[in-house]
Every structure is written in structure tokens, then in C-alpha cells.
Backbone as a ProteinNet text record, in pm:
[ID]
protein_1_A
[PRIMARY]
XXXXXXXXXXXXXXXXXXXXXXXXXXXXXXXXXXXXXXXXXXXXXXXXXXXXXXXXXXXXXXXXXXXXXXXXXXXXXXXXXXXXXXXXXXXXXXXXXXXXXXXXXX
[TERTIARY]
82.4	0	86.8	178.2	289.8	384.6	351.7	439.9	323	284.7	154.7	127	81.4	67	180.3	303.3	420.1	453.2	443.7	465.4	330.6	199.7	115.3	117	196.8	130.6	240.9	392.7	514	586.2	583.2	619.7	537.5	439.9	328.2	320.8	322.9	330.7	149.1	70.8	-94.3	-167.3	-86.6	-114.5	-39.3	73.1	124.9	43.8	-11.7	-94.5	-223.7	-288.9	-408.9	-377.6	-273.5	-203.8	-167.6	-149	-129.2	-194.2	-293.4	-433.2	-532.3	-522.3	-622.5	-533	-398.1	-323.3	-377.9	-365.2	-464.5	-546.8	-636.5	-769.8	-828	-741.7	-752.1	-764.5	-894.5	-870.3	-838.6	-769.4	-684.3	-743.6	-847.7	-886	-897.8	-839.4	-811	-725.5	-644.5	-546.2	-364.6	-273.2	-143.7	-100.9	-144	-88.5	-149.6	-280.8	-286.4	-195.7	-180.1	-80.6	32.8	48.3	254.4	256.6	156.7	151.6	193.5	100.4	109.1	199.9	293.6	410.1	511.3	514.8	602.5	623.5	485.3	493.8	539.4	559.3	629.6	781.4	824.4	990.4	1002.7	1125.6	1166.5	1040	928.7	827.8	761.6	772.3	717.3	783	717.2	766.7	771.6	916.2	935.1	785.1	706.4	566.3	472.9	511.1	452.5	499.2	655.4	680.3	691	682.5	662.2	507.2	442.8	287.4	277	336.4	398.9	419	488.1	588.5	482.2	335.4	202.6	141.7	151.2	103.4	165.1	314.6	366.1	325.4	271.2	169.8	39.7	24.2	-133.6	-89.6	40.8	69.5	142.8	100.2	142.9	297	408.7	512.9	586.8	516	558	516.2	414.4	399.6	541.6	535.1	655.1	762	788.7	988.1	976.8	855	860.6	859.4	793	774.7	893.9	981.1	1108.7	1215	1202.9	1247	1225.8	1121	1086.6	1150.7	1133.4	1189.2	1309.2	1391.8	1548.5	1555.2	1528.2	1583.3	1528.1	1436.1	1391.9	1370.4	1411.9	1455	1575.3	1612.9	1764.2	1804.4	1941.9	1952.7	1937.6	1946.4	1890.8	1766.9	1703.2	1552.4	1514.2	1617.4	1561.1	1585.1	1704.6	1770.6	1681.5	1648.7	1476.2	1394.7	1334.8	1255.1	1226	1400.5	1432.8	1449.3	1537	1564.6	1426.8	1344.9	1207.5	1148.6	1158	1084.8	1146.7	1257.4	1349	1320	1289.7	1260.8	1149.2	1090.1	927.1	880.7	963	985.3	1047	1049.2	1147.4	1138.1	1219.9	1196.7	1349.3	1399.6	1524.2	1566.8	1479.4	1464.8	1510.4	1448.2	1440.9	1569.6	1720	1824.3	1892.7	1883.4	1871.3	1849.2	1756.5	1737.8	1798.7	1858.1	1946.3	2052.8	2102.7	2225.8	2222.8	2134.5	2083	2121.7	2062	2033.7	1918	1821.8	1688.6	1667.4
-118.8	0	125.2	132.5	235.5	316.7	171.2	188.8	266.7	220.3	278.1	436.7	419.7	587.1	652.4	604.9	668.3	742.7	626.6	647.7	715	713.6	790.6	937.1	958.3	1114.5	1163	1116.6	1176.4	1279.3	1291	1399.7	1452.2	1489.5	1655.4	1713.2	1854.4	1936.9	1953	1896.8	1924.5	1818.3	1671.9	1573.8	1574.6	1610.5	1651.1	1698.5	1823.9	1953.6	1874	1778	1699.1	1610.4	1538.1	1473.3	1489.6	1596.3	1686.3	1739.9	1778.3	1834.1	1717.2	1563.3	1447	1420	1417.7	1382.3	1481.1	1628.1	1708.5	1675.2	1632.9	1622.9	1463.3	1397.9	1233.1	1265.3	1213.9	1210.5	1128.7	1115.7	1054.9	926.8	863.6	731.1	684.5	801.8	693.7	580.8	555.8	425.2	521.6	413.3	492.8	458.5	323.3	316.4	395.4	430.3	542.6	686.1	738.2	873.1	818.3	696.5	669.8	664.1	582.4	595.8	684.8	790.1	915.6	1016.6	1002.1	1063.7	1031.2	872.3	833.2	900.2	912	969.2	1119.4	1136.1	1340	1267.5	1220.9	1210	1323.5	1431.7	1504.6	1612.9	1546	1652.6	1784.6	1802.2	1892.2	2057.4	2126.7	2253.4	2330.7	2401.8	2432.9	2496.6	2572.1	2599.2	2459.8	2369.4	2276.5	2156.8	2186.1	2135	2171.9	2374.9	2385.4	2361.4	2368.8	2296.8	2140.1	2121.8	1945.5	1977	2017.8	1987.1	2042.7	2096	2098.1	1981.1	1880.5	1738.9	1647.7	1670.5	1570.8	1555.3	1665.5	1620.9	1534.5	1522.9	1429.7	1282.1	1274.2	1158.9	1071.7	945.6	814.4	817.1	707.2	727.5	705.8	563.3	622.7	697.5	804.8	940.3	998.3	1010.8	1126.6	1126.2	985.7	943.8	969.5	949.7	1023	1112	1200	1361.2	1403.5	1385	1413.6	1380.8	1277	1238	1339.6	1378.6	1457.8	1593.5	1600.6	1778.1	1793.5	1703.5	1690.2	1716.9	1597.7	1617.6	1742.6	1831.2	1946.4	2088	2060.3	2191	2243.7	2352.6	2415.7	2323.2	2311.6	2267.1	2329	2478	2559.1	2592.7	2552.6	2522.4	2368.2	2268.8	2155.2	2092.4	2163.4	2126.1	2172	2300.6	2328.4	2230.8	2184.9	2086.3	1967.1	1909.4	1823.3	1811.1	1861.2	1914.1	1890.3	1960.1	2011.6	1855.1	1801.4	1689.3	1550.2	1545.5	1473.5	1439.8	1639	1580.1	1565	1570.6	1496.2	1347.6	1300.8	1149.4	1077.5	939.1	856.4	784.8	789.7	640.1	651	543.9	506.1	521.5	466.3	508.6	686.7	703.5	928.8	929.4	877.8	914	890.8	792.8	760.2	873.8	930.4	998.9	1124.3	1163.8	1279.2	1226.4	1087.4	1081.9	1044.5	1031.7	953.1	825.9	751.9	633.1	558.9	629.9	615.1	725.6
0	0	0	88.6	79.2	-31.2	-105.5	-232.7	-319.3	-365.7	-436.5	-424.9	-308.9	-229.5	-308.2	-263.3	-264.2	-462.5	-499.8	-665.7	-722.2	-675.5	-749.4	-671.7	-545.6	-543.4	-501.1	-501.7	-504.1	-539.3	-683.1	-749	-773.8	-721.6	-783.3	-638.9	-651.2	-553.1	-508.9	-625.5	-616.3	-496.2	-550	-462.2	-343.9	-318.4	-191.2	-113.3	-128	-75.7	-2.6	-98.2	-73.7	-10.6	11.2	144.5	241.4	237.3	382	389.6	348.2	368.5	476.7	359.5	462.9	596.7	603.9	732.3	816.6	801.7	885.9	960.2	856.8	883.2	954.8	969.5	1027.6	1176	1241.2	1354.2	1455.3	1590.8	1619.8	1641.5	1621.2	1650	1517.3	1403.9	1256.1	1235.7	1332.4	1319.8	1278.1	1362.2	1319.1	1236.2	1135.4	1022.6	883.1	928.6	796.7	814.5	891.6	934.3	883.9	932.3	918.6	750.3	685.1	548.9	480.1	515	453.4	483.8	627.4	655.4	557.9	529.7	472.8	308.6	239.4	98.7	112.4	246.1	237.6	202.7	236.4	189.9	131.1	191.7	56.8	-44.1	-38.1	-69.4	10	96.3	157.8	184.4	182.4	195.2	338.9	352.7	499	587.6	506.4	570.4	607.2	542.6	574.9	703	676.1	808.7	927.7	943.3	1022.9	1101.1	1002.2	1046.3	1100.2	1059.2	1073.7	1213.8	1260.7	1385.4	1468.5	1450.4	1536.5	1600	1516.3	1529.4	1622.4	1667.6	1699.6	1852.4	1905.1	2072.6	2038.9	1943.6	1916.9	1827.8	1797.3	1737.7	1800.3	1720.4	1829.6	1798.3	1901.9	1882.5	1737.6	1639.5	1487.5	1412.3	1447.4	1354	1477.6	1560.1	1596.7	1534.1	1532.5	1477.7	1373.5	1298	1114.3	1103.4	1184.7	1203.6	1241	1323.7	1350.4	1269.6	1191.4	1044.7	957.9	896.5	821	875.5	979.1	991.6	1000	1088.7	1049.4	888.5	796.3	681.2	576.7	683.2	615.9	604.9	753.6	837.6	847.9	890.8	911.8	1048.1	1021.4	1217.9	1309.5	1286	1419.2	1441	1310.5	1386.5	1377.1	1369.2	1423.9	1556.6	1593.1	1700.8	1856.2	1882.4	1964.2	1960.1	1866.1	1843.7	1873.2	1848.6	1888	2046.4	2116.5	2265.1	2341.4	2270.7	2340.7	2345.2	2223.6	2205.8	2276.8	2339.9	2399.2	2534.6	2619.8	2719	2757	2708.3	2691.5	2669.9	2560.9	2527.8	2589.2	2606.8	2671.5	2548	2455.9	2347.2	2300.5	2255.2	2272.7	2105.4	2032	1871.8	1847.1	1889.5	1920.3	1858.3	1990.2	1934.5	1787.9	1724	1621.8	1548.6	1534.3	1414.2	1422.5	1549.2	1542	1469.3	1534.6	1463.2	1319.5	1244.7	1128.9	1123	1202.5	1192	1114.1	1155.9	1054.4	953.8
[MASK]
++++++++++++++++++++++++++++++++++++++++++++++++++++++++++++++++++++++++++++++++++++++++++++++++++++++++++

């Protein structure tokens, strides 16, 4: 299913928009594998307004929307505005994965 997603709405900035538009709009008893889905097709697509909107979500998302969300903004953000983010989001979390993605592990 991932794949699919991924190759039909990847490269257009139109279907992006409408993907992050329904992730919005999912509410939290939609299940974490439709969110993680659709985190996953941002790879690389998303625009810094969009991730800073992104980084709204990560108090209402389960722990694999966070690590993708923190995925995504590392690889999309400046480091001095990912590094706050991160910090902030650290000592809040206890998850052992977390470090990882500072160091790019995931």
C-alpha cells in the first residue's frame, strides 16, 4: 500500500498539498498506520511551511507518527531550527529510537 501511495502522489506538488491536507484532517482514532503511510509519501516533498505545520502534530501523534515527524523535519529543516525541536521533544519522550534519528540512523 505504501508503495503505491508513494509512486502515485510523489512527485506533484498538487497531490502533496491533498495529502497533507487528509493527514490534517484524520482524527486521532483513525489508526497509526494510515498517518505513518502518509508521513512516509512526504519524503523530501514537503515545503518548509509545511513542516513547520507538521511539527504541530507531533503532541497528538502516536510514537511512529513522531519518529517520522522528527524524520521529516530533520531532513527538512535548518539545524537551528531543528535542534529546539528536537531538545524540546526529547525531554518529553522517553523512546530510545528518538536518538537515532538525530544521529541519522533512521
Amino acid at each position: 500500500t505504501q508503495d503505491i501511495v508513494h509512486s502515485l502522489f510523489s512527485s506533484s506538488t498538487e497531490f502533496t498539498t491533498i495529502l497533507f491536507d487528509k493527514f490534517k484532517s484524520l482524527s486521532r482514532n483513525s489508526g497509526a498506520y494510515i498517518g505513518r503511510v502518509l508521513l512516509e509519501t512526504f519524503e523530501k516533498t514537503l515545503d518548509r511551511h509545511q513542516l513547520i505545520e507538521l511539527r504541530d502534530y507531533l503532541p497528538r501523534a502516536d510514537i511512529w507518527e513522531k519518529r517520522q515527524i522528527l524524520k521529516l523535519l530533520k531532513n527538512g529543516l535548518y539545524v537551528g531550527e531543528f535542534n529546539p525541536i528536537f531538545k524540546n521533544f526529547r525531554i518529553n519522550e522517553r523512546d530510545e529510537l528518538i536518538d537515532c534519528i538525530k544521529k541519522d540512523y533512521l
